[in-house]
Amino acid sequence: AQSVTQPDIHITVSEGASLELRCNYSYGATPYLFWYVQSPGQGLQLLLKYFSGDTLVQGIKGFEAEFKRSQSSFNLRKPSVHWSDAAEYFCAVGATYGTASKLTFGTGTRLQVTL
Amino acid sequence: DAGVIQSPRHEVTEMGQEVTLRCKPISGHNSLFWYRQTMMRGLELLIYFNNNVPIDDSGMPEDRFSAKMPNASFSTLKIQPSEPRDSAVYFCAASRSSYNEQFFGPGTRLTVL
């Protein structure tokens, strides 16, 4: 069965600083990988996804993530964080079972941005 | 497209009462997922459907929980009887089954007193 580990529960960065959120996955085949963001009181919004091809994927809000098969990682990055990026971030790995698919989510990383 | 629609957005009820949460998925997205989110347990998958058929309900915590999808445009999650430990935010999500990417609704915040 697939699994996702987000080792950092809480991260604090200063506005304008760079950001990297870590994600490690376990899956026996080529994974489908996702990053979602959840603002307080909101649902989860898809930031970006990796299915195949270029291992560096661009997402919304200036985020990017790099798939590294050798490290089983899919870390999320942003060169300059804005105060509005404060939220909880979830990494997820997808798997297909027959004609259905489901996601396994990590436990999330809460990002705090200081001014 | 309006996205995934959930109702009600907030529900406060008393222990022992029946609670029904509703979800309208995105048209053409034939997989539907129910999740529960709490501080203690994070985001948990309760059940998911493909083409209106339940595929995996192993995440449903107890027999008090049941879910139905009578057609492609509507699903319900029912708790009967409700208990205070059921207090959580319940999310519905939809996807095209072959693409994995899921689109989430805004959630229903359930409080059981």
mmCIF file with all atom_site columns, C-alpha atoms in Angstrom:
data_model
loop_
_atom_site.group_PDB
_atom_site.id
_atom_site.type_symbol
_atom_site.label_atom_id
_atom_site.label_alt_id
_atom_site.label_comp_id
_atom_site.label_asym_id
_atom_site.label_entity_id
_atom_site.label_seq_id
_atom_site.pdbx_PDB_ins_code
_atom_site.Cartn_x
_atom_site.Cartn_y
_atom_site.Cartn_z
_atom_site.occupancy
_atom_site.B_iso_or_equiv
_atom_site.pdbx_formal_charge
_atom_site.auth_seq_id
_atom_site.auth_comp_id
_atom_site.auth_asym_id
_atom_site.auth_atom_id
_atom_site.pdbx_PDB_model_num
ATOM 1   C CA . ALA A 1 1   ? 0.000   0.000  0.000   1.00 0.00 ? 1   ALA A CA 1
ATOM 2   C CA . GLN A 1 2   ? 1.152   3.521  -0.677  1.00 0.00 ? 2   GLN A CA 1
ATOM 3   C CA . SER A 1 3   ? 2.080   5.989  2.062   1.00 0.00 ? 3   SER A CA 1
ATOM 4   C CA . VAL A 1 4   ? 3.204   9.590  2.396   1.00 0.00 ? 4   VAL A CA 1
ATOM 5   C CA . THR A 1 5   ? 5.420   11.170 5.023   1.00 0.00 ? 5   THR A CA 1
ATOM 6   C CA . GLN A 1 6   ? 5.630   14.862 5.687   1.00 0.00 ? 6   GLN A CA 1
ATOM 7   C CA . PRO A 1 7   ? 8.340   15.103 8.338   1.00 0.00 ? 7   PRO A CA 1
ATOM 8   C CA . ASP A 1 8   ? 7.754   18.730 9.267   1.00 0.00 ? 8   ASP A CA 1
ATOM 9   C CA . ILE A 1 9   ? 4.580   19.376 11.249  1.00 0.00 ? 9   ILE A CA 1
ATOM 10  C CA . HIS A 1 10  ? 5.099   23.111 11.511  1.00 0.00 ? 10  HIS A CA 1
ATOM 11  C CA . ILE A 1 11  ? 7.412   25.538 9.673   1.00 0.00 ? 11  ILE A CA 1
ATOM 12  C CA . THR A 1 12  ? 7.869   29.250 10.186  1.00 0.00 ? 12  THR A CA 1
ATOM 13  C CA . VAL A 1 13  ? 9.481   31.466 7.555   1.00 0.00 ? 13  VAL A CA 1
ATOM 14  C CA . SER A 1 14  ? 9.829   35.193 7.100   1.00 0.00 ? 14  SER A CA 1
ATOM 15  C CA . GLU A 1 15  ? 7.982   36.903 4.309   1.00 0.00 ? 15  GLU A CA 1
ATOM 16  C CA . GLY A 1 16  ? 10.213  37.073 1.255   1.00 0.00 ? 16  GLY A CA 1
ATOM 17  C CA . ALA A 1 17  ? 12.280  34.074 2.294   1.00 0.00 ? 17  ALA A CA 1
ATOM 18  C CA . SER A 1 18  ? 12.418  30.887 0.286   1.00 0.00 ? 18  SER A CA 1
ATOM 19  C CA . LEU A 1 19  ? 10.426  27.828 1.270   1.00 0.00 ? 19  LEU A CA 1
ATOM 20  C CA . GLU A 1 20  ? 10.823  24.097 0.903   1.00 0.00 ? 20  GLU A CA 1
ATOM 21  C CA . LEU A 1 21  ? 8.302   21.618 2.283   1.00 0.00 ? 21  LEU A CA 1
ATOM 22  C CA . ARG A 1 22  ? 9.363   18.007 2.350   1.00 0.00 ? 22  ARG A CA 1
ATOM 23  C CA . CYS A 1 23  ? 7.395   15.013 1.167   1.00 0.00 ? 23  CYS A CA 1
ATOM 24  C CA . ASN A 1 24  ? 8.475   11.393 0.913   1.00 0.00 ? 24  ASN A CA 1
ATOM 25  C CA . TYR A 1 25  ? 6.308   8.681  -0.529  1.00 0.00 ? 25  TYR A CA 1
ATOM 26  C CA . SER A 1 26  ? 6.221   4.926  -0.693  1.00 0.00 ? 26  SER A CA 1
ATOM 27  C CA . TYR A 1 27  ? 4.659   3.281  -3.712  1.00 0.00 ? 27  TYR A CA 1
ATOM 28  C CA . GLY A 1 28  ? 5.597   0.267  -5.792  1.00 0.00 ? 28  GLY A CA 1
ATOM 29  C CA . ALA A 1 29  ? 5.061   1.795  -9.201  1.00 0.00 ? 29  ALA A CA 1
ATOM 30  C CA . THR A 1 30  ? 5.384   5.202  -10.802 1.00 0.00 ? 30  THR A CA 1
ATOM 31  C CA . PRO A 1 31  ? 3.355   7.451  -8.545  1.00 0.00 ? 31  PRO A CA 1
ATOM 32  C CA . TYR A 1 32  ? 0.916   10.201 -9.235  1.00 0.00 ? 32  TYR A CA 1
ATOM 33  C CA . LEU A 1 33  ? 1.866   12.978 -6.809  1.00 0.00 ? 33  LEU A CA 1
ATOM 34  C CA . PHE A 1 34  ? 0.013   16.038 -5.643  1.00 0.00 ? 34  PHE A CA 1
ATOM 35  C CA . TRP A 1 35  ? 0.335   19.024 -3.367  1.00 0.00 ? 35  TRP A CA 1
ATOM 36  C CA . TYR A 1 36  ? -2.770  20.595 -1.881  1.00 0.00 ? 36  TYR A CA 1
ATOM 37  C CA . VAL A 1 37  ? -3.150  23.721 0.234   1.00 0.00 ? 37  VAL A CA 1
ATOM 38  C CA . GLN A 1 38  ? -5.796  24.346 2.863   1.00 0.00 ? 38  GLN A CA 1
ATOM 39  C CA . SER A 1 39  ? -6.428  27.800 4.250   1.00 0.00 ? 39  SER A CA 1
ATOM 40  C CA . PRO A 1 40  ? -8.212  28.055 7.608   1.00 0.00 ? 40  PRO A CA 1
ATOM 41  C CA . GLY A 1 41  ? -11.864 27.130 7.322   1.00 0.00 ? 41  GLY A CA 1
ATOM 42  C CA . GLN A 1 42  ? -11.513 26.173 3.668   1.00 0.00 ? 42  GLN A CA 1
ATOM 43  C CA . GLY A 1 43  ? -11.414 23.031 1.603   1.00 0.00 ? 43  GLY A CA 1
ATOM 44  C CA . LEU A 1 44  ? -8.294  21.658 -0.059  1.00 0.00 ? 44  LEU A CA 1
ATOM 45  C CA . GLN A 1 45  ? -7.098  23.345 -3.229  1.00 0.00 ? 45  GLN A CA 1
ATOM 46  C CA . LEU A 1 46  ? -4.792  21.646 -5.707  1.00 0.00 ? 46  LEU A CA 1
ATOM 47  C CA . LEU A 1 47  ? -1.454  23.445 -6.065  1.00 0.00 ? 47  LEU A CA 1
ATOM 48  C CA . LEU A 1 48  ? 0.233   21.144 -8.559  1.00 0.00 ? 48  LEU A CA 1
ATOM 49  C CA . LYS A 1 49  ? 0.490   17.563 -9.742  1.00 0.00 ? 49  LYS A CA 1
ATOM 50  C CA . TYR A 1 50  ? 2.976   15.151 -11.252 1.00 0.00 ? 50  TYR A CA 1
ATOM 51  C CA . PHE A 1 51  ? 1.893   12.345 -13.526 1.00 0.00 ? 51  PHE A CA 1
ATOM 52  C CA . SER A 1 52  ? 4.882   11.789 -15.809 1.00 0.00 ? 52  SER A CA 1
ATOM 53  C CA . GLY A 1 53  ? 7.430   13.626 -17.937 1.00 0.00 ? 53  GLY A CA 1
ATOM 54  C CA . ASP A 1 54  ? 9.344   16.627 -16.690 1.00 0.00 ? 54  ASP A CA 1
ATOM 55  C CA . THR A 1 55  ? 10.229  16.054 -13.051 1.00 0.00 ? 55  THR A CA 1
ATOM 56  C CA . LEU A 1 56  ? 9.989   19.748 -12.196 1.00 0.00 ? 56  LEU A CA 1
ATOM 57  C CA . VAL A 1 57  ? 6.373   20.811 -12.186 1.00 0.00 ? 57  VAL A CA 1
ATOM 58  C CA . GLN A 1 58  ? 4.968   24.287 -11.883 1.00 0.00 ? 58  GLN A CA 1
ATOM 59  C CA . GLY A 1 59  ? 1.807   25.063 -10.009 1.00 0.00 ? 59  GLY A CA 1
ATOM 60  C CA . ILE A 1 60  ? -0.364  27.933 -9.025  1.00 0.00 ? 60  ILE A CA 1
ATOM 61  C CA . LYS A 1 61  ? 0.643   30.814 -6.746  1.00 0.00 ? 61  LYS A CA 1
ATOM 62  C CA . GLY A 1 62  ? 4.311   30.546 -7.764  1.00 0.00 ? 62  GLY A CA 1
ATOM 63  C CA . PHE A 1 63  ? 4.874   27.079 -6.293  1.00 0.00 ? 63  PHE A CA 1
ATOM 64  C CA . GLU A 1 64  ? 6.895   24.323 -7.887  1.00 0.00 ? 64  GLU A CA 1
ATOM 65  C CA . ALA A 1 65  ? 7.798   20.780 -6.926  1.00 0.00 ? 65  ALA A CA 1
ATOM 66  C CA . GLU A 1 66  ? 10.459  18.358 -8.054  1.00 0.00 ? 66  GLU A CA 1
ATOM 67  C CA . PHE A 1 67  ? 9.967   14.608 -8.339  1.00 0.00 ? 67  PHE A CA 1
ATOM 68  C CA . LYS A 1 68  ? 13.086  12.657 -7.401  1.00 0.00 ? 68  LYS A CA 1
ATOM 69  C CA . ARG A 1 69  ? 12.568  8.971  -7.918  1.00 0.00 ? 69  ARG A CA 1
ATOM 70  C CA . SER A 1 70  ? 15.907  7.997  -6.349  1.00 0.00 ? 70  SER A CA 1
ATOM 71  C CA . GLN A 1 71  ? 14.949  9.735  -3.123  1.00 0.00 ? 71  GLN A CA 1
ATOM 72  C CA . SER A 1 72  ? 11.216  8.938  -3.264  1.00 0.00 ? 72  SER A CA 1
ATOM 73  C CA . SER A 1 73  ? 10.601  12.614 -2.706  1.00 0.00 ? 73  SER A CA 1
ATOM 74  C CA . PHE A 1 74  ? 8.347   15.315 -4.064  1.00 0.00 ? 74  PHE A CA 1
ATOM 75  C CA . ASN A 1 75  ? 9.323   18.502 -2.242  1.00 0.00 ? 75  ASN A CA 1
ATOM 76  C CA . LEU A 1 76  ? 7.399   21.723 -2.664  1.00 0.00 ? 76  LEU A CA 1
ATOM 77  C CA . ARG A 1 77  ? 9.273   24.984 -3.138  1.00 0.00 ? 77  ARG A CA 1
ATOM 78  C CA . LYS A 1 78  ? 8.638   28.667 -3.483  1.00 0.00 ? 78  LYS A CA 1
ATOM 79  C CA . PRO A 1 79  ? 11.424  31.223 -3.991  1.00 0.00 ? 79  PRO A CA 1
ATOM 80  C CA . SER A 1 80  ? 9.745   34.053 -2.071  1.00 0.00 ? 80  SER A CA 1
ATOM 81  C CA . VAL A 1 81  ? 6.945   33.475 0.410   1.00 0.00 ? 81  VAL A CA 1
ATOM 82  C CA . HIS A 1 82  ? 4.071   35.906 0.830   1.00 0.00 ? 82  HIS A CA 1
ATOM 83  C CA . TRP A 1 83  ? 2.100   36.357 4.049   1.00 0.00 ? 83  TRP A CA 1
ATOM 84  C CA . SER A 1 84  ? -0.961  34.970 2.252   1.00 0.00 ? 84  SER A CA 1
ATOM 85  C CA . ASP A 1 85  ? 0.821   31.621 1.831   1.00 0.00 ? 85  ASP A CA 1
ATOM 86  C CA . ALA A 1 86  ? 0.253   30.855 5.515   1.00 0.00 ? 86  ALA A CA 1
ATOM 87  C CA . ALA A 1 87  ? -1.833  27.683 5.438   1.00 0.00 ? 87  ALA A CA 1
ATOM 88  C CA . GLU A 1 88  ? -1.582  23.938 5.788   1.00 0.00 ? 88  GLU A CA 1
ATOM 89  C CA . TYR A 1 89  ? 0.005   21.985 2.967   1.00 0.00 ? 89  TYR A CA 1
ATOM 90  C CA . PHE A 1 90  ? -0.713  18.365 2.154   1.00 0.00 ? 90  PHE A CA 1
ATOM 91  C CA . CYS A 1 91  ? 1.257   16.020 -0.061  1.00 0.00 ? 91  CYS A CA 1
ATOM 92  C CA . ALA A 1 92  ? -0.619  13.081 -1.570  1.00 0.00 ? 92  ALA A CA 1
ATOM 93  C CA . VAL A 1 93  ? 0.148   10.026 -3.676  1.00 0.00 ? 93  VAL A CA 1
ATOM 94  C CA . GLY A 1 94  ? -2.424  8.500  -6.000  1.00 0.00 ? 94  GLY A CA 1
ATOM 95  C CA . ALA A 1 95  ? -2.962  4.919  -7.019  1.00 0.00 ? 95  ALA A CA 1
ATOM 96  C CA . THR A 1 96  ? -5.362  3.256  -9.385  1.00 0.00 ? 96  THR A CA 1
ATOM 97  C CA . TYR A 1 97  ? -7.221  0.100  -8.457  1.00 0.00 ? 97  TYR A CA 1
ATOM 98  C CA . GLY A 1 98  ? -8.997  -1.276 -11.467 1.00 0.00 ? 98  GLY A CA 1
ATOM 99  C CA . THR A 1 99  ? -11.098 1.570  -12.773 1.00 0.00 ? 99  THR A CA 1
ATOM 100 C CA . ALA A 1 100 ? -11.030 3.559  -9.547  1.00 0.00 ? 100 ALA A CA 1
ATOM 101 C CA . SER A 1 101 ? -8.327  5.682  -8.006  1.00 0.00 ? 101 SER A CA 1
ATOM 102 C CA . LYS A 1 102 ? -7.730  7.093  -4.577  1.00 0.00 ? 102 LYS A CA 1
ATOM 103 C CA . LEU A 1 103 ? -5.281  9.409  -2.861  1.00 0.00 ? 103 LEU A CA 1
ATOM 104 C CA . THR A 1 104 ? -3.290  8.830  0.285   1.00 0.00 ? 104 THR A CA 1
ATOM 105 C CA . PHE A 1 105 ? -2.515  12.062 2.100   1.00 0.00 ? 105 PHE A CA 1
ATOM 106 C CA . GLY A 1 106 ? 0.321   12.995 4.391   1.00 0.00 ? 106 GLY A CA 1
ATOM 107 C CA . THR A 1 107 ? -0.372  14.474 7.794   1.00 0.00 ? 107 THR A CA 1
ATOM 108 C CA . GLY A 1 108 ? 0.240   17.995 6.575   1.00 0.00 ? 108 GLY A CA 1
ATOM 109 C CA . THR A 1 109 ? 2.712   20.809 7.260   1.00 0.00 ? 109 THR A CA 1
ATOM 110 C CA . ARG A 1 110 ? 1.443   24.014 8.781   1.00 0.00 ? 110 ARG A CA 1
ATOM 111 C CA . LEU A 1 111 ? 3.225   27.061 7.391   1.00 0.00 ? 111 LEU A CA 1
ATOM 112 C CA . GLN A 1 112 ? 3.439   30.234 9.411   1.00 0.00 ? 112 GLN A CA 1
ATOM 113 C CA . VAL A 1 113 ? 4.753   33.400 7.759   1.00 0.00 ? 113 VAL A CA 1
ATOM 114 C CA . THR A 1 114 ? 6.213   36.184 9.862   1.00 0.00 ? 114 THR A CA 1
ATOM 115 C CA . LEU A 1 115 ? 6.301   39.755 8.633   1.00 0.00 ? 115 LEU A CA 1
ATOM 116 C CA . ASP B 2 1   ? -18.683 24.752 -13.352 1.00 0.00 ? 1   ASP B CA 1
ATOM 117 C CA . ALA B 2 2   ? -19.704 25.336 -9.753  1.00 0.00 ? 2   ALA B CA 1
ATOM 118 C CA . GLY B 2 3   ? -17.316 22.764 -8.347  1.00 0.00 ? 3   GLY B CA 1
ATOM 119 C CA . VAL B 2 4   ? -18.217 20.280 -5.637  1.00 0.00 ? 4   VAL B CA 1
ATOM 120 C CA . ILE B 2 5   ? -21.151 21.492 -3.581  1.00 0.00 ? 5   ILE B CA 1
ATOM 121 C CA . GLN B 2 6   ? -21.725 20.416 0.003   1.00 0.00 ? 6   GLN B CA 1
ATOM 122 C CA . SER B 2 7   ? -24.597 21.119 2.320   1.00 0.00 ? 7   SER B CA 1
ATOM 123 C CA . PRO B 2 8   ? -25.057 22.150 4.972   1.00 0.00 ? 8   PRO B CA 1
ATOM 124 C CA . ARG B 2 9   ? -21.856 24.110 5.579   1.00 0.00 ? 9   ARG B CA 1
ATOM 125 C CA . HIS B 2 10  ? -22.361 23.953 9.319   1.00 0.00 ? 10  HIS B CA 1
ATOM 126 C CA . GLU B 2 11  ? -24.414 21.537 11.382  1.00 0.00 ? 11  GLU B CA 1
ATOM 127 C CA . VAL B 2 12  ? -24.909 21.558 15.128  1.00 0.00 ? 12  VAL B CA 1
ATOM 128 C CA . THR B 2 13  ? -26.866 18.710 16.610  1.00 0.00 ? 13  THR B CA 1
ATOM 129 C CA . GLU B 2 14  ? -27.341 16.851 19.839  1.00 0.00 ? 14  GLU B CA 1
ATOM 130 C CA . MET B 2 15  ? -25.994 13.436 20.649  1.00 0.00 ? 15  MET B CA 1
ATOM 131 C CA . GLY B 2 16  ? -28.279 10.689 19.431  1.00 0.00 ? 16  GLY B CA 1
ATOM 132 C CA . GLN B 2 17  ? -29.732 12.645 16.553  1.00 0.00 ? 17  GLN B CA 1
ATOM 133 C CA . GLU B 2 18  ? -29.466 11.592 12.933  1.00 0.00 ? 18  GLU B CA 1
ATOM 134 C CA . VAL B 2 19  ? -27.245 13.715 10.720  1.00 0.00 ? 19  VAL B CA 1
ATOM 135 C CA . THR B 2 20  ? -27.250 13.731 6.928   1.00 0.00 ? 20  THR B CA 1
ATOM 136 C CA . LEU B 2 21  ? -24.529 15.435 4.934   1.00 0.00 ? 21  LEU B CA 1
ATOM 137 C CA . ARG B 2 22  ? -25.005 16.043 1.226   1.00 0.00 ? 22  ARG B CA 1
ATOM 138 C CA . CYS B 2 23  ? -22.688 16.320 -1.737  1.00 0.00 ? 23  CYS B CA 1
ATOM 139 C CA . LYS B 2 24  ? -23.170 17.240 -5.369  1.00 0.00 ? 24  LYS B CA 1
ATOM 140 C CA . PRO B 2 25  ? -20.072 16.315 -7.389  1.00 0.00 ? 25  PRO B CA 1
ATOM 141 C CA . ILE B 2 26  ? -18.771 17.952 -10.520 1.00 0.00 ? 26  ILE B CA 1
ATOM 142 C CA . SER B 2 27  ? -20.593 16.816 -13.620 1.00 0.00 ? 27  SER B CA 1
ATOM 143 C CA . GLY B 2 28  ? -18.670 14.106 -15.450 1.00 0.00 ? 28  GLY B CA 1
ATOM 144 C CA . HIS B 2 29  ? -16.422 13.287 -12.497 1.00 0.00 ? 29  HIS B CA 1
ATOM 145 C CA . ASN B 2 30  ? -17.399 9.720  -11.825 1.00 0.00 ? 30  ASN B CA 1
ATOM 146 C CA . SER B 2 31  ? -15.482 9.045  -8.624  1.00 0.00 ? 31  SER B CA 1
ATOM 147 C CA . LEU B 2 32  ? -16.657 10.503 -5.331  1.00 0.00 ? 32  LEU B CA 1
ATOM 148 C CA . PHE B 2 33  ? -14.888 10.475 -1.996  1.00 0.00 ? 33  PHE B CA 1
ATOM 149 C CA . TRP B 2 34  ? -15.945 11.248 1.574   1.00 0.00 ? 34  TRP B CA 1
ATOM 150 C CA . TYR B 2 35  ? -13.260 12.386 4.019   1.00 0.00 ? 35  TYR B CA 1
ATOM 151 C CA . ARG B 2 36  ? -13.264 13.362 7.671   1.00 0.00 ? 36  ARG B CA 1
ATOM 152 C CA . GLN B 2 37  ? -10.766 15.844 9.092   1.00 0.00 ? 37  GLN B CA 1
ATOM 153 C CA . THR B 2 38  ? -9.970  16.298 12.780  1.00 0.00 ? 38  THR B CA 1
ATOM 154 C CA . MET B 2 39  ? -7.046  17.779 14.656  1.00 0.00 ? 39  MET B CA 1
ATOM 155 C CA . MET B 2 40  ? -6.216  14.448 16.211  1.00 0.00 ? 40  MET B CA 1
ATOM 156 C CA . ARG B 2 41  ? -6.481  12.166 13.189  1.00 0.00 ? 41  ARG B CA 1
ATOM 157 C CA . GLY B 2 42  ? -5.922  14.488 10.269  1.00 0.00 ? 42  GLY B CA 1
ATOM 158 C CA . LEU B 2 43  ? -7.595  13.742 6.932   1.00 0.00 ? 43  LEU B CA 1
ATOM 159 C CA . GLU B 2 44  ? -9.191  10.296 6.774   1.00 0.00 ? 44  GLU B CA 1
ATOM 160 C CA . LEU B 2 45  ? -10.815 8.668  3.772   1.00 0.00 ? 45  LEU B CA 1
ATOM 161 C CA . LEU B 2 46  ? -14.151 7.214  4.836   1.00 0.00 ? 46  LEU B CA 1
ATOM 162 C CA . ILE B 2 47  ? -15.551 5.764  1.614   1.00 0.00 ? 47  ILE B CA 1
ATOM 163 C CA . TYR B 2 48  ? -15.346 6.217  -2.108  1.00 0.00 ? 48  TYR B CA 1
ATOM 164 C CA . PHE B 2 49  ? -17.582 5.474  -5.053  1.00 0.00 ? 49  PHE B CA 1
ATOM 165 C CA . ASN B 2 50  ? -16.869 4.863  -8.701  1.00 0.00 ? 50  ASN B CA 1
ATOM 166 C CA . ASN B 2 51  ? -19.761 5.207  -11.125 1.00 0.00 ? 51  ASN B CA 1
ATOM 167 C CA . ASN B 2 52  ? -22.133 5.346  -8.135  1.00 0.00 ? 52  ASN B CA 1
ATOM 168 C CA . VAL B 2 53  ? -20.897 2.014  -6.760  1.00 0.00 ? 53  VAL B CA 1
ATOM 169 C CA . PRO B 2 54  ? -19.112 1.885  -3.383  1.00 0.00 ? 54  PRO B CA 1
ATOM 170 C CA . ILE B 2 55  ? -15.571 0.631  -3.963  1.00 0.00 ? 55  ILE B CA 1
ATOM 171 C CA . ASP B 2 56  ? -13.986 0.812  -0.537  1.00 0.00 ? 56  ASP B CA 1
ATOM 172 C CA . ASP B 2 57  ? -15.763 1.584  2.724   1.00 0.00 ? 57  ASP B CA 1
ATOM 173 C CA . SER B 2 58  ? -13.036 0.316  5.007   1.00 0.00 ? 58  SER B CA 1
ATOM 174 C CA . GLY B 2 59  ? -12.557 3.804  6.416   1.00 0.00 ? 59  GLY B CA 1
ATOM 175 C CA . MET B 2 60  ? -16.089 4.073  7.743   1.00 0.00 ? 60  MET B CA 1
ATOM 176 C CA . PRO B 2 61  ? -15.539 4.076  11.486  1.00 0.00 ? 61  PRO B CA 1
ATOM 177 C CA . GLU B 2 62  ? -18.662 2.281  12.671  1.00 0.00 ? 62  GLU B CA 1
ATOM 178 C CA . ASP B 2 63  ? -22.016 0.946  11.578  1.00 0.00 ? 63  ASP B CA 1
ATOM 179 C CA . ARG B 2 64  ? -23.473 4.255  12.653  1.00 0.00 ? 64  ARG B CA 1
ATOM 180 C CA . PHE B 2 65  ? -22.010 5.681  9.455   1.00 0.00 ? 65  PHE B CA 1
ATOM 181 C CA . SER B 2 66  ? -23.534 4.973  6.068   1.00 0.00 ? 66  SER B CA 1
ATOM 182 C CA . ALA B 2 67  ? -23.148 6.511  2.623   1.00 0.00 ? 67  ALA B CA 1
ATOM 183 C CA . LYS B 2 68  ? -25.163 6.317  -0.549  1.00 0.00 ? 68  LYS B CA 1
ATOM 184 C CA . MET B 2 69  ? -24.835 7.541  -4.090  1.00 0.00 ? 69  MET B CA 1
ATOM 185 C CA . PRO B 2 70  ? -28.206 7.012  -5.777  1.00 0.00 ? 70  PRO B CA 1
ATOM 186 C CA . ASN B 2 71  ? -27.120 8.786  -8.947  1.00 0.00 ? 71  ASN B CA 1
ATOM 187 C CA . ALA B 2 72  ? -24.148 10.520 -10.514 1.00 0.00 ? 72  ALA B CA 1
ATOM 188 C CA . SER B 2 73  ? -25.088 13.924 -9.179  1.00 0.00 ? 73  SER B CA 1
ATOM 189 C CA . PHE B 2 74  ? -25.813 13.263 -5.524  1.00 0.00 ? 74  PHE B CA 1
ATOM 190 C CA . SER B 2 75  ? -24.369 11.502 -2.500  1.00 0.00 ? 75  SER B CA 1
ATOM 191 C CA . THR B 2 76  ? -25.188 11.443 1.191   1.00 0.00 ? 76  THR B CA 1
ATOM 192 C CA . LEU B 2 77  ? -23.256 10.561 4.310   1.00 0.00 ? 77  LEU B CA 1
ATOM 193 C CA . LYS B 2 78  ? -25.465 9.677  7.243   1.00 0.00 ? 78  LYS B CA 1
ATOM 194 C CA . ILE B 2 79  ? -24.602 9.279  10.907  1.00 0.00 ? 79  ILE B CA 1
ATOM 195 C CA . GLN B 2 80  ? -27.220 7.619  13.085  1.00 0.00 ? 80  GLN B CA 1
ATOM 196 C CA . PRO B 2 81  ? -27.051 8.034  16.016  1.00 0.00 ? 81  PRO B CA 1
ATOM 197 C CA . SER B 2 82  ? -24.502 10.819 16.211  1.00 0.00 ? 82  SER B CA 1
ATOM 198 C CA . GLU B 2 83  ? -21.980 11.083 19.051  1.00 0.00 ? 83  GLU B CA 1
ATOM 199 C CA . PRO B 2 84  ? -19.762 13.974 20.228  1.00 0.00 ? 84  PRO B CA 1
ATOM 200 C CA . ARG B 2 85  ? -16.658 12.212 18.872  1.00 0.00 ? 85  ARG B CA 1
ATOM 201 C CA . ASP B 2 86  ? -18.139 12.518 15.387  1.00 0.00 ? 86  ASP B CA 1
ATOM 202 C CA . SER B 2 87  ? -17.524 16.256 15.531  1.00 0.00 ? 87  SER B CA 1
ATOM 203 C CA . ALA B 2 88  ? -15.257 17.061 12.602  1.00 0.00 ? 88  ALA B CA 1
ATOM 204 C CA . VAL B 2 89  ? -15.161 18.652 9.184   1.00 0.00 ? 89  VAL B CA 1
ATOM 205 C CA . TYR B 2 90  ? -16.460 16.321 6.505   1.00 0.00 ? 90  TYR B CA 1
ATOM 206 C CA . PHE B 2 91  ? -15.268 16.819 2.952   1.00 0.00 ? 91  PHE B CA 1
ATOM 207 C CA . CYS B 2 92  ? -16.592 15.475 -0.290  1.00 0.00 ? 92  CYS B CA 1
ATOM 208 C CA . ALA B 2 93  ? -14.254 15.263 -3.291  1.00 0.00 ? 93  ALA B CA 1
ATOM 209 C CA . ALA B 2 94  ? -14.693 14.277 -6.919  1.00 0.00 ? 94  ALA B CA 1
ATOM 210 C CA . SER B 2 95  ? -12.387 13.040 -9.646  1.00 0.00 ? 95  SER B CA 1
ATOM 211 C CA . ARG B 2 96  ? -12.358 11.496 -13.049 1.00 0.00 ? 96  ARG B CA 1
ATOM 212 C CA . SER B 2 97  ? -11.438 7.976  -12.086 1.00 0.00 ? 97  SER B CA 1
ATOM 213 C CA . SER B 2 98  ? -8.534  7.605  -14.421 1.00 0.00 ? 98  SER B CA 1
ATOM 214 C CA . TYR B 2 99  ? -6.769  10.804 -13.417 1.00 0.00 ? 99  TYR B CA 1
ATOM 215 C CA . ASN B 2 100 ? -6.517  10.666 -9.609  1.00 0.00 ? 100 ASN B CA 1
ATOM 216 C CA . GLU B 2 101 ? -6.695  14.435 -9.210  1.00 0.00 ? 101 GLU B CA 1
ATOM 217 C CA . GLN B 2 102 ? -9.444  15.216 -6.730  1.00 0.00 ? 102 GLN B CA 1
ATOM 218 C CA . PHE B 2 103 ? -11.451 18.392 -6.367  1.00 0.00 ? 103 PHE B CA 1
ATOM 219 C CA . PHE B 2 104 ? -12.685 19.130 -2.890  1.00 0.00 ? 104 PHE B CA 1
ATOM 220 C CA . GLY B 2 105 ? -15.854 20.746 -1.685  1.00 0.00 ? 105 GLY B CA 1
ATOM 221 C CA . PRO B 2 106 ? -15.817 23.426 1.022   1.00 0.00 ? 106 PRO B CA 1
ATOM 222 C CA . GLY B 2 107 ? -16.693 20.920 3.733   1.00 0.00 ? 107 GLY B CA 1
ATOM 223 C CA . THR B 2 108 ? -19.381 20.555 6.368   1.00 0.00 ? 108 THR B CA 1
ATOM 224 C CA . ARG B 2 109 ? -18.388 21.423 9.907   1.00 0.00 ? 109 ARG B CA 1
ATOM 225 C CA . LEU B 2 110 ? -20.307 19.068 12.202  1.00 0.00 ? 110 LEU B CA 1
ATOM 226 C CA . THR B 2 111 ? -20.620 19.692 15.918  1.00 0.00 ? 111 THR B CA 1
ATOM 227 C CA . VAL B 2 112 ? -22.343 17.074 18.045  1.00 0.00 ? 112 VAL B CA 1
ATOM 228 C CA . LEU B 2 113 ? -23.172 18.313 21.531  1.00 0.00 ? 113 LEU B CA 1
#
